[in-house]
Every structure is written in C-alpha cells, then in structure tokens.
XYZ file of C-alpha atoms in Angstrom:
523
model
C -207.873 126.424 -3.960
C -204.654 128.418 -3.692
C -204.455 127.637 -0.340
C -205.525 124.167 -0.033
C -201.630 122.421 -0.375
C -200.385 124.479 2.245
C -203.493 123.161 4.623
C -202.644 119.776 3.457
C -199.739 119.757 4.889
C -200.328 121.219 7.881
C -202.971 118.983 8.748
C -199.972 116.495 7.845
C -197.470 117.738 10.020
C -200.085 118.785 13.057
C -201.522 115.535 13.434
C -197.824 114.366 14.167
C -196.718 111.303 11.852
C -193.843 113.237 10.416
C -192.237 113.046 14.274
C -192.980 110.044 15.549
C -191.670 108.584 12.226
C -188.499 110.124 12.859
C -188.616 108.930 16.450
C -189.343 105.599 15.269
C -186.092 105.326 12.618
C -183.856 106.844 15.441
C -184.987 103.600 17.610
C -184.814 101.195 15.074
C -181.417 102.516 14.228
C -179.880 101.825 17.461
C -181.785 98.572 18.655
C -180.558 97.539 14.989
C -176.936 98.772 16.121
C -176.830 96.936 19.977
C -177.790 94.017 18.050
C -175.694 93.651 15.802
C -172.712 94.698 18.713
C -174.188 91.244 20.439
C -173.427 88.953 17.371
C -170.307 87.141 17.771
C -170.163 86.125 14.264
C -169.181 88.600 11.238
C -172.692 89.678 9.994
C -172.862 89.342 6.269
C -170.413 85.996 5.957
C -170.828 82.585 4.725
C -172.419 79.901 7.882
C -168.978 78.151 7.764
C -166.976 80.984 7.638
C -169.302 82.396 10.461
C -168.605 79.111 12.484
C -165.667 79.061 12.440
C -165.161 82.990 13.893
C -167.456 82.244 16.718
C -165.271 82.154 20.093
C -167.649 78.957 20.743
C -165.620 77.345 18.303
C -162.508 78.174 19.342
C -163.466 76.928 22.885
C -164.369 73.607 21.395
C -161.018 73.163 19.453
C -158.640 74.261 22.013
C -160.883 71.768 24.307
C -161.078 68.549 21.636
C -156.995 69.325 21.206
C -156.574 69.402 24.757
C -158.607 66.065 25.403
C -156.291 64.372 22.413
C -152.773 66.039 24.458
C -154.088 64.161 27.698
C -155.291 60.871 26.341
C -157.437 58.730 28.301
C -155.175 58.064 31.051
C -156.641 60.674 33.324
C -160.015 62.158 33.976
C -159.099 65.685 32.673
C -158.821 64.800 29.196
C -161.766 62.862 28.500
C -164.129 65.698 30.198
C -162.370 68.028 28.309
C -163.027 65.771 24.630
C -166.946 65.305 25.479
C -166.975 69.417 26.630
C -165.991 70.166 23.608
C -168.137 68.149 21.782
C -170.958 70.008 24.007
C -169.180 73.561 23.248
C -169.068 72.556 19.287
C -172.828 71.725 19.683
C -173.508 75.169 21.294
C -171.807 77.055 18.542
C -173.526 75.834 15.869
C -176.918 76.218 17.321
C -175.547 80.156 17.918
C -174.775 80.438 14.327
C -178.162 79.197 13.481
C -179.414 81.561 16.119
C -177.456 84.629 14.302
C -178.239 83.962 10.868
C -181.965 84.076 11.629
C -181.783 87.067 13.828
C -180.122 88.560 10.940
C -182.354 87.580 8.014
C -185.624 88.125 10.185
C -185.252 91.487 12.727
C -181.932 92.981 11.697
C -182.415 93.305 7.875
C -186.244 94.187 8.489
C -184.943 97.059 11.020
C -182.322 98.157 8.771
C -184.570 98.474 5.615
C -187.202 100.478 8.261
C -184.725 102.917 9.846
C -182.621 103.259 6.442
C -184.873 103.149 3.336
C -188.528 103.513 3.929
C -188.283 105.732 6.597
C -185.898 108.299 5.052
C -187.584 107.510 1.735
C -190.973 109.123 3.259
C -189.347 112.148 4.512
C -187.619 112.667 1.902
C -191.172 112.867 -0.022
C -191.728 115.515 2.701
C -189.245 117.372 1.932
C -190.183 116.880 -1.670
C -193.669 118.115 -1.031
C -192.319 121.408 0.314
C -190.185 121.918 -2.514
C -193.365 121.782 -5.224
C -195.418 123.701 -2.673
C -192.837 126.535 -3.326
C -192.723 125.988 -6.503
C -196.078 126.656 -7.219
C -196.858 129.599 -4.189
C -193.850 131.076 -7.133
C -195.614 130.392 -10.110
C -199.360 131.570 -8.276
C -197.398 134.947 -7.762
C -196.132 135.202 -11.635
C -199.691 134.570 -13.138
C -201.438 136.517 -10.103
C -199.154 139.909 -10.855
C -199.786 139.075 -14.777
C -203.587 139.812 -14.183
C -202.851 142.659 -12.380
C -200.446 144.138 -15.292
C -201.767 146.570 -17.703
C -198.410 145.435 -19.637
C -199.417 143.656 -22.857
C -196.563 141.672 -23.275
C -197.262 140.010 -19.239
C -201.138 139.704 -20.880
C -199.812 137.727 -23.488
C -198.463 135.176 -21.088
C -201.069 134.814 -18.780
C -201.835 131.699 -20.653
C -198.391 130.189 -19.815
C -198.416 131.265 -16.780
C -201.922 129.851 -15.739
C -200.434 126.522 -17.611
C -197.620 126.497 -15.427
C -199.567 127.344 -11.909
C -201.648 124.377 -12.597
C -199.315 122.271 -13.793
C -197.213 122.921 -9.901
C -200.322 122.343 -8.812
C -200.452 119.374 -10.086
C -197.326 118.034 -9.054
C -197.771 119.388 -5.412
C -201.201 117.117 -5.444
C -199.936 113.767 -6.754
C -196.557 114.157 -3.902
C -198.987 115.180 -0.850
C -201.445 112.311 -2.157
C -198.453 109.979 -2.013
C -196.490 111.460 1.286
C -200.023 110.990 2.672
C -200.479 107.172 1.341
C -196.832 106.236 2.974
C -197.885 108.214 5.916
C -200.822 106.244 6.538
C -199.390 103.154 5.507
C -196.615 103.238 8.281
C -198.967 104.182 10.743
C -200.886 101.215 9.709
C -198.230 98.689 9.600
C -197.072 99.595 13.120
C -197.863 96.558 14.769
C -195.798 94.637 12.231
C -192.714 96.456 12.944
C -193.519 95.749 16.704
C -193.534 92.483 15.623
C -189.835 92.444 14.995
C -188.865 92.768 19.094
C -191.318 89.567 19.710
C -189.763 87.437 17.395
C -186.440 88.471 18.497
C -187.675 86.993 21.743
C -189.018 83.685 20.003
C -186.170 83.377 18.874
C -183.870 83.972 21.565
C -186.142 81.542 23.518
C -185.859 78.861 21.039
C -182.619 78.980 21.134
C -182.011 78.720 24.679
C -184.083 75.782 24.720
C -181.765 73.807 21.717
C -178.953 74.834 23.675
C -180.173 73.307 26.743
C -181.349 70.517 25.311
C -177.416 70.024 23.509
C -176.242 70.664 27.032
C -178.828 68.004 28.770
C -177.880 65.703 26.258
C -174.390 65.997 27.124
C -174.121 66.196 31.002
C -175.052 63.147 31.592
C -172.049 61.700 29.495
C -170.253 64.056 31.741
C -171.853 62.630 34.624
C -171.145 58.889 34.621
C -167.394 60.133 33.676
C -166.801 61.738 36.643
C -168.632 59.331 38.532
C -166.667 55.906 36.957
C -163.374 57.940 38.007
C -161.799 56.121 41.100
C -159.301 58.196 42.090
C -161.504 60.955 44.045
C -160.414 62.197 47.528
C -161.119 60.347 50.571
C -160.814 63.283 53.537
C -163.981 65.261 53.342
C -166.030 62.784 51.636
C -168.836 60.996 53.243
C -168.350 57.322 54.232
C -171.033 55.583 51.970
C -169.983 57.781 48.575
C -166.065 57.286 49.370
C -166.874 52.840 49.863
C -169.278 52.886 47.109
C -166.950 54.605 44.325
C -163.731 52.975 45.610
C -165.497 49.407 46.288
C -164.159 48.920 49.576
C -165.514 47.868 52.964
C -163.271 50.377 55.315
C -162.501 53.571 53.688
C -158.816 53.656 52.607
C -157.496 56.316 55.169
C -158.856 53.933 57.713
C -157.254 51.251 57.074
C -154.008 52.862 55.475
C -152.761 54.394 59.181
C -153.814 51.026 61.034
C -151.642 49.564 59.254
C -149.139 51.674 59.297
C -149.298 52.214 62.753
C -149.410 48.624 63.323
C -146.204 48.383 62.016
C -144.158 50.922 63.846
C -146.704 53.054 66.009
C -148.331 50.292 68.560
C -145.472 51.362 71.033
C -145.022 55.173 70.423
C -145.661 57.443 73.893
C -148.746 59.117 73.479
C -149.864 58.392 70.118
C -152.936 60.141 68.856
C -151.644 62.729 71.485
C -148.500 64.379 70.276
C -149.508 66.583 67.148
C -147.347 66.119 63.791
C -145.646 68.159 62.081
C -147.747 70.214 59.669
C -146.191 69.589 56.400
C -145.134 65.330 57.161
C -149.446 65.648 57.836
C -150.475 67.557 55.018
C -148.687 65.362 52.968
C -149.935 62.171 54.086
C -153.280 63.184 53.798
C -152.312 64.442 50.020
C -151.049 61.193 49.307
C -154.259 59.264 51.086
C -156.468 61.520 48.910
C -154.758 60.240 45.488
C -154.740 56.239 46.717
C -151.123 56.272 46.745
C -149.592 53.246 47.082
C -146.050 55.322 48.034
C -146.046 55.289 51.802
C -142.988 54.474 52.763
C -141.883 57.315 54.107
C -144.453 57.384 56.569
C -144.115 54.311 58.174
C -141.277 56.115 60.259
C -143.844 59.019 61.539
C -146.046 57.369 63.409
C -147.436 60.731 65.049
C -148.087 62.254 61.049
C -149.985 58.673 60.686
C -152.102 59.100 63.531
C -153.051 63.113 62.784
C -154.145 61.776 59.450
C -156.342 58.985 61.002
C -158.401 61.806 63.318
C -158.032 64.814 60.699
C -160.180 62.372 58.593
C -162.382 61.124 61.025
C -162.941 64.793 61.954
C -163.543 65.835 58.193
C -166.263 63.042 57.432
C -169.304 65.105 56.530
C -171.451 62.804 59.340
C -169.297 61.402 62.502
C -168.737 57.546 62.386
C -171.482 57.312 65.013
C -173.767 59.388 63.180
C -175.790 62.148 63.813
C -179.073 60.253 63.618
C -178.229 58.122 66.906
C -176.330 61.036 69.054
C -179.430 61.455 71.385
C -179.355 57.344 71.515
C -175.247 57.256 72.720
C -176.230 59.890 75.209
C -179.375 58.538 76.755
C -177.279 54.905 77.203
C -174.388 56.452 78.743
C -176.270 58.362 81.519
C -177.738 54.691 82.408
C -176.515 54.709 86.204
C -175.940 50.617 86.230
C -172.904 49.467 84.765
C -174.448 46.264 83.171
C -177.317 48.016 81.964
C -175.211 50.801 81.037
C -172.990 48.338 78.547
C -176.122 46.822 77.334
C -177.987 50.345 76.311
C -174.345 51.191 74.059
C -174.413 48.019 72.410
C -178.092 48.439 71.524
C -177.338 51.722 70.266
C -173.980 50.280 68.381
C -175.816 47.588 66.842
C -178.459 50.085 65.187
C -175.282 51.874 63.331
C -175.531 51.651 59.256
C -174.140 48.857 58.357
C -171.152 50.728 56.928
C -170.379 53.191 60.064
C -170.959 50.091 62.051
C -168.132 47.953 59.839
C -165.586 51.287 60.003
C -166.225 51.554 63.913
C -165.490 47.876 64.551
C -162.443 48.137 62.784
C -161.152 51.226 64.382
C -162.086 50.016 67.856
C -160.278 46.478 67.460
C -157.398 48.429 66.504
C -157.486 50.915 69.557
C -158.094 48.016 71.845
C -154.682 46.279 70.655
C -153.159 49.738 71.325
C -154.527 49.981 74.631
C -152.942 46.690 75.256
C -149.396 48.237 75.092
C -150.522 51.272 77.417
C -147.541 50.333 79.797
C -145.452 51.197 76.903
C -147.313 53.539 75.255
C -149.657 55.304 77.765
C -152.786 55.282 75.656
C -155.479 53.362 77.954
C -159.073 53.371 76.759
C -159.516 56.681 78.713
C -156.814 58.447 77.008
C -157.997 57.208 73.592
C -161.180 57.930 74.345
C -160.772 61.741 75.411
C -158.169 62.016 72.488
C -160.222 60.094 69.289
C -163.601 60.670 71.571
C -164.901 64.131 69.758
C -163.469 62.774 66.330
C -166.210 60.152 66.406
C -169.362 61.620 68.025
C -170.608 65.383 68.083
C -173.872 67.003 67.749
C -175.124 68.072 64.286
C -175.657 71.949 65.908
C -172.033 72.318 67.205
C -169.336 74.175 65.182
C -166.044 74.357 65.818
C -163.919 71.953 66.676
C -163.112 73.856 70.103
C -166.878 74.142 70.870
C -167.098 70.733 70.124
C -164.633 69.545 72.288
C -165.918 71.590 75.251
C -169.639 70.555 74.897
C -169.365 66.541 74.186
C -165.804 65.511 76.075
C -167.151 64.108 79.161
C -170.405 62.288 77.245
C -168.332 60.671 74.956
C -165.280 59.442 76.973
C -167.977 57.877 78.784
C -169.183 56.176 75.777
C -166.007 55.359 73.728
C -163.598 54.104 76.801
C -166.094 51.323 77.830
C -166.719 50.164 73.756
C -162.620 50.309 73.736
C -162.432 47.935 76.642
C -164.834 45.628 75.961
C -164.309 45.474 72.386
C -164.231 41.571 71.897
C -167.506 41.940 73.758
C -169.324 44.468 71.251
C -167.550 43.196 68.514
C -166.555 38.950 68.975
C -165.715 38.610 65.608
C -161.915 38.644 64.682
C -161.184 41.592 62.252
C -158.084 41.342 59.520
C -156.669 44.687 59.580
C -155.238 43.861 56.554
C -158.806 43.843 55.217
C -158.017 44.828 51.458
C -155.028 43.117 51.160
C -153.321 45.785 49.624
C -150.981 46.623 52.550
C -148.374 43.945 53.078
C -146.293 45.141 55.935
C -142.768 46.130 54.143
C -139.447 45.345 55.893
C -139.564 48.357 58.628
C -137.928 48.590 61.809
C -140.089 48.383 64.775
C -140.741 51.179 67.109
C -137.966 50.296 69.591
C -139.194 49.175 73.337
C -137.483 51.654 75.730
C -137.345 48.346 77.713
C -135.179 46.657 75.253
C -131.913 49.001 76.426
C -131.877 51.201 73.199
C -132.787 54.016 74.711
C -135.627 56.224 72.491
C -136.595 59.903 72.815
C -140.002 60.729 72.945
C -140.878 63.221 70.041
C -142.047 65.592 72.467
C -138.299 66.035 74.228
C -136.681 67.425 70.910
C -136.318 71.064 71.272
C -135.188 73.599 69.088
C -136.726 72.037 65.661
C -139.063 73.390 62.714
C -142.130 73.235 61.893
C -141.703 70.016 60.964
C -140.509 68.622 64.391
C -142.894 66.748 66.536
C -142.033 68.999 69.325
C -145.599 70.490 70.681
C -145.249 74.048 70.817
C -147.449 76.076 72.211
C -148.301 78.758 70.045
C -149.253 76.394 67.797
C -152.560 75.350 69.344
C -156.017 77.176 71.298
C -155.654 75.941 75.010
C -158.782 75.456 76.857
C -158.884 75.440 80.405
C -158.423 71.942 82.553
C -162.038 69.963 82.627
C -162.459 68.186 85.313
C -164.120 64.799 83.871
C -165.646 63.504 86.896
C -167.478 59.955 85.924
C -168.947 57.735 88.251
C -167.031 55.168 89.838
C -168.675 52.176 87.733
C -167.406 54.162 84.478
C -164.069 53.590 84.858
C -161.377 55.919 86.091
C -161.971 59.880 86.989
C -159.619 61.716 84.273
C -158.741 65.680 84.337
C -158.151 66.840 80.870
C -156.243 69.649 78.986
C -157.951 69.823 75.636
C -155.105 71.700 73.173
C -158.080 71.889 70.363
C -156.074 72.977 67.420
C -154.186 70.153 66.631
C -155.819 68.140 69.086
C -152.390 67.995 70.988
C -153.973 66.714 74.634
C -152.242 66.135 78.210
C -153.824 63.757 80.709
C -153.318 62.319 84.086
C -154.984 59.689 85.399
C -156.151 58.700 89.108
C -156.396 55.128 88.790
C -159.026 52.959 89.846
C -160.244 49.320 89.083
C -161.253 49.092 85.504
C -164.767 48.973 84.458
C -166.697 45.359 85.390
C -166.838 42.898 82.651
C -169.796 42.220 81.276
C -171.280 38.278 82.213
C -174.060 38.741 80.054
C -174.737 37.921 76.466
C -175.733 41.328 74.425
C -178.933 41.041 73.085
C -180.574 43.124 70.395
C-alpha cells in the first residue's frame, strides 16, 4: 500500500501522456500565434471597428475617392469606383472570415495551450507535492512504532490519522490527474478538428470572395469594353473596327489623307525613314483618335512611317496568314493572264474586313504610282517598300528575316494588284470614307517642275535626330537582292533592303509594264 502512489504515477508518466501533452500545448501555442500574426484586423475589437482597420478597406476608400476625383469623363475613374466597390466587398467577407477564425480555432487553441493544458500539469505537479507529503508523514508514524519513547507511542494515533489522511489526498489528485489525462487523450481528435475547420473555413471564404469578384468583373468588363478610345497600332483589324465602328481602321485612313494632301508628290515616299520622335508622335496621337493633326500634314515622310509601322504591328498581316500559301501558289502561275486571275481569286477570298482595308490602301497607292515621274514610287517600288508590311509567313520573326525570306514573292504579288487596281477593285473608293477628315487649308507639296525649287529630305545634312536625313547607323543593311522576275511580271528590280526603319534604295531596269488584263475576273 505504501508504495502504490508512487507506482501510480509512474505508470502515469511511463506510458507518456505527461509529454506529449506538453508537446501538444507548445504546438497549439504557436499555430495559435502565426495565426493570429495573419489577421489583418485587431483581434478582440468590435466588426465595425475591425472593418474599418482592415487595409481592404482602405484600398476601397482611397479607390471610391479616386473614382469621385476623376468623374466619368475618362475610363480610369469609373474602373476605379466599381474596384472599389469589389475591394469593399472583399473586406467585409475577410472580416467575417476573421471573426469566425477567431471565435472557432483561435479561442479553442488558446483555452487548450493556456488553461486546460497547464491546468493538468499543474495537477501533476500537485500530485507530487501530496506524494511527498505523505512518503513524510509514512516516515513520522513508521519511526513512532519503532520508538520505545512513550510520548512518540502516544501519537502514533495522530500520526496514523495523518498518513492516511495524505493518503487520501494523494488518491483523490492521481484519480483526477488520471481522469484529465485520459480525457485529453480521448478528445484528441476534436482538437485535430480545429486545423480542418480552419481549412473549411478558409475555403469558404475563398469561394465568397470569388464569387464577390465574379460578380464584379463583368461590370468591369463591359466598361472597358464600351471605352472607345483604345489604341489602334498593335491591335488586330476586326477588334480595332468593331470597338471604334468604322469600316477602315483610323490609322489607315488618317495618313491617306494626309498624304493626299501634301505627300502624293514627295521623292520616295514610303522610302525615306522619319524622324524618330515626328513618328513616335504621330503614332501617339493615332493611338488616342486625335483629331490634332495639323502638324503633320507638313511631314509627309513621319505620315507614311506611321502608315507601315502599323501595318507591320497588326497582330495578322492585311492579307492574312490563313491565305499566304494561296498568294504564293498564284504568283508562281507562269502565264500572265492566268497569273492575274489566280491573285484575284485569292483577293476575293480575303475577310471581308482585310479585303475592305486592302482595297482602300491599294486605290490609294495606285493614285501615288500615278505621280511616279514626280515622285519615283512605281508599283515596283511600292511594292518592295509596303510589300513585307502586308504579307509574311506566320513562322517568320523579325522584321529583317522577314524581309529576306518573302521580298521577291510578294513584290510579285503586290506590284501587279497596284497596277491593275481598277481591275481587282472597279468600284470607286472615297478616301474620305468617315468623313471626319476634311482636307484643311495646307500648302501642297510643291512640283519641282513648277520653278520653286524643293530639296529632297534626304539632301539635308548635318541635322538631328529629328531630320529626315537617312543615316546610316541608324538602320541593319542587308546585302543587295537581286529580284529577278520573269519578264511577264513586270520589270527586274535589284533591291537594298535597310530593314530597321525600312529606309530602301532601288533602281530599276525598265521594261514594258505588265499586260492588261482583257478578261473579266471571275470568282
């Protein structure tokens, strides 16, 4: 019997409880810490109070203020008044999400890893406390039998009173240290319980705040999309008509016109490469649907860059990727005739858009090939200038590689469409096709014919950046091509492609043009 508390607890101690619960309040205690470090409201305040200190919140004010500041003028400040609608949304689902993480793992885990926990071994401690105790008072009454002393006799009684009462005590602790004991052990898979619902819960709410955020976007959505003023260079041909409601995309139409104006006589036009600021500031202003072109009307050269910069950028050429095998096959056809006839086949199975853009821009090159005394742009110069701005193969890269790989197929496809144009395309076009363009009160390019004598861009020397005078550092110069086409194609051309700025020098052998066609196209 004298022995049997210190067994007890032993058996307590060796079958392990006593350190895994201590293992299991040191986890609890710091999971219950990182937690709380992941709240972004203060734990322990009101839900307004709490609302408002979420960062969320303060997103959603400064974005709501923001939207007011801008007004409804401009894009910018109505996405910025429904976003932070959508980030006011957000942060009150996270408050929600915090105040139940708080009331259903983080007060549970506290109250584990700081009160029942330390309450148990504290009982432990406790229990070795009476177990002294009464190994003490065992000794007293044990050495009182032993005495021969009268006056220890007399208090053997006591003493016996007092062992059994310790006894007692230690008995009623180990019996309840055991109880808790067993009890945590069995409620283990409810305090694992704690890390799955912090999952449910993080789960559910993701999914409110994705459904706020699916709710929102497409508010977002037809915003952007009902915005107009979206830019042009880049963009592919069918988004940029569709969202601006136009039938020839504005930076089309914008430099024909221009170029109408003042250009139709300028010496190697499409040829002589701009000056890199006048051009990156053209196409800035095409990209915002400027009406403020005026000072462009006296830079023809900037007006044509930004014509083949944004045929170059259109995701898909104007000719399309979809019929480059077709262009190819018809301009290999050996007969002249036949030859016409494959490329209007081909032409006429363009999208109806590409096909509307191409006419356009071919009309227009054909009345500029009509001034090639003047301004020494015949078909075959357009055509190896504009040629690898309209058709390339969806596997080339660069612009270089480009040029190198598709120069002599397509000058032998765009030169004959250029000088037959009222043949693949009989219908008159209005340049003006908008109407948005009326031709302000500019002087005309000058004739050099007329006796005012004009410098060619290219003869100025000693200018900036800005100049029109090709210099050539500024480009990547490929060797000369020789672009030998059969006699029924038109003239043989030899070609120095300067790729970079598609700056290009030609010379021509000439020959009798290409036969005109005395049949009716048919599909």
């Amino acid at each position: 019997l004298s022995n049997a508390p210190s067994n007890a607890l032993k058996l307590l101690c060796s079958q392990g409880i006593e350190r895994r619960m201590e293992l299991v309040r040191l986890v609890s205690h710091n999971t219950h810490k990182r937690l709380v470090s992941c709240l972004q409201g203060q734990l322990g305040t009101d839900t307004d109070k709490r609302h408002k200190k979420l960062p969320l919140t303060a997103l959603s004010q400064t974005m709501q203020e923001g939207g007011a500041q801008l007004g409804d003028e401009g894009l910018i400040g109505k996405m910025m008044e429904v976003c932070g609608e959508a980030e006011n949304r957000l942060a009150s689902e996270l408050m929600q999400h915090e105040v139940q993480i708080g009331r259903d793992i983080l007060e549970p885990l506290n109250q584990l890893a700081e009160l029942e926990i330390p309450n148990i071994l504290k009982q432990r401690k406790q229990l070795a406390k009476l177990v002294l105790d009464y190994d003490s008072a065992k000794t007293r009454w044990y050495q009182a039998t032993k005495s021969n002393n009268q006056a220890m006799a007399a208090k053997m009684d006591s003493l016996k009173d007092e062992m059994d009462e310790a006894l007692n005590k230690v008995e009623i602790c180990k019996d309840q240290l055991s109880a808790d004991m067993y009890n945590f052990a069995s409620k283990e898979g409810d305090y694992a319980r704690y890390y799955l619902m912090l999952l449910e819960a993080q789960a559910d709410y993701h999914r409110r705040s994705l459904a706020a955020l699916e709710a929102a976007i497409p508010t977002i959505q037809i915003q952007q999309d009902s915005w107009m003023e979206k830019p042009a260079f880049g963009t592919a041909l069918e988004e940029h008509l569709k969202r601006s409601n136009r039938e020839i995309a504005l930076p089309l139409e914008a430099c024909v016109m221009m170029l109408l104006e003042t250009g139709m006589k300028e010496e190697g036009l499409f040829r002589i490469a701009a000056g890199a600021s006048k051009l990156k500031k053209l196409k800035a202003a095409l990209d915002c649907s400027t009406s403020q072109l005026e000072e462009f009307y006296s830079d023809p050269h900037a007006v044509a860059g930004a014509l083949k910069s944004y045929l170059r950028e259109l995701p898909e050429p104007l000719m399309t990727f979809g019929l480059y095998d077709e262009w190819q096959q018809a301009s290999h056809v050996s007969d002249s005739d036949k030859r016409l006839q494959a490329l209007w086949v081909t032409c006429d199975r363009l999208p109806k858009t590409h096909k509307a853009n191409l006419r356009y821009l071919v009309k227009f090159l054909a009345k500029l090939a009509q001034d090639s005394e003047v301004n020494k742009m015949t078909p075959s110069n357009i055509a190896i200038v504009l040629g690898p701005n309209l058709l390339w193969a969806k596997t080339e890269g660069t612009l270089a590689e480009m040029a190198a790989a598709t120069s002599i197929h397509v000058v032998a496809i765009i030169e004959p469409i250029i000088q037959h144009a009222d043949w693949f395309f009989p219908e008159e076009v209005d340049f003006n096709v908008s109407g948005m363009f009326a031709l302000p009160s500019h002087p005309a390019t000058p004739d050099p014919e007329s006796g005012t004598e004009r410098k060619r861009p290219g003869s100025l020397t000693g200018q900036d950046g800005d100049s029109h005078t090709p210099r050539k550092d500024r480009y990547l110069s490929r060797p000369n091509l020789s672009l030998s086409l059969q006699e029924s194609r038109g003239p043989a051309v030899s070609a120095l492609y300067v790729v970079a700025n598609e700056s290009i020098t030609v010379t021509e052998t000439p020959t009798e043009d290409l036969p005109s066609p005395d049949f009716k196209a048919v599909p």
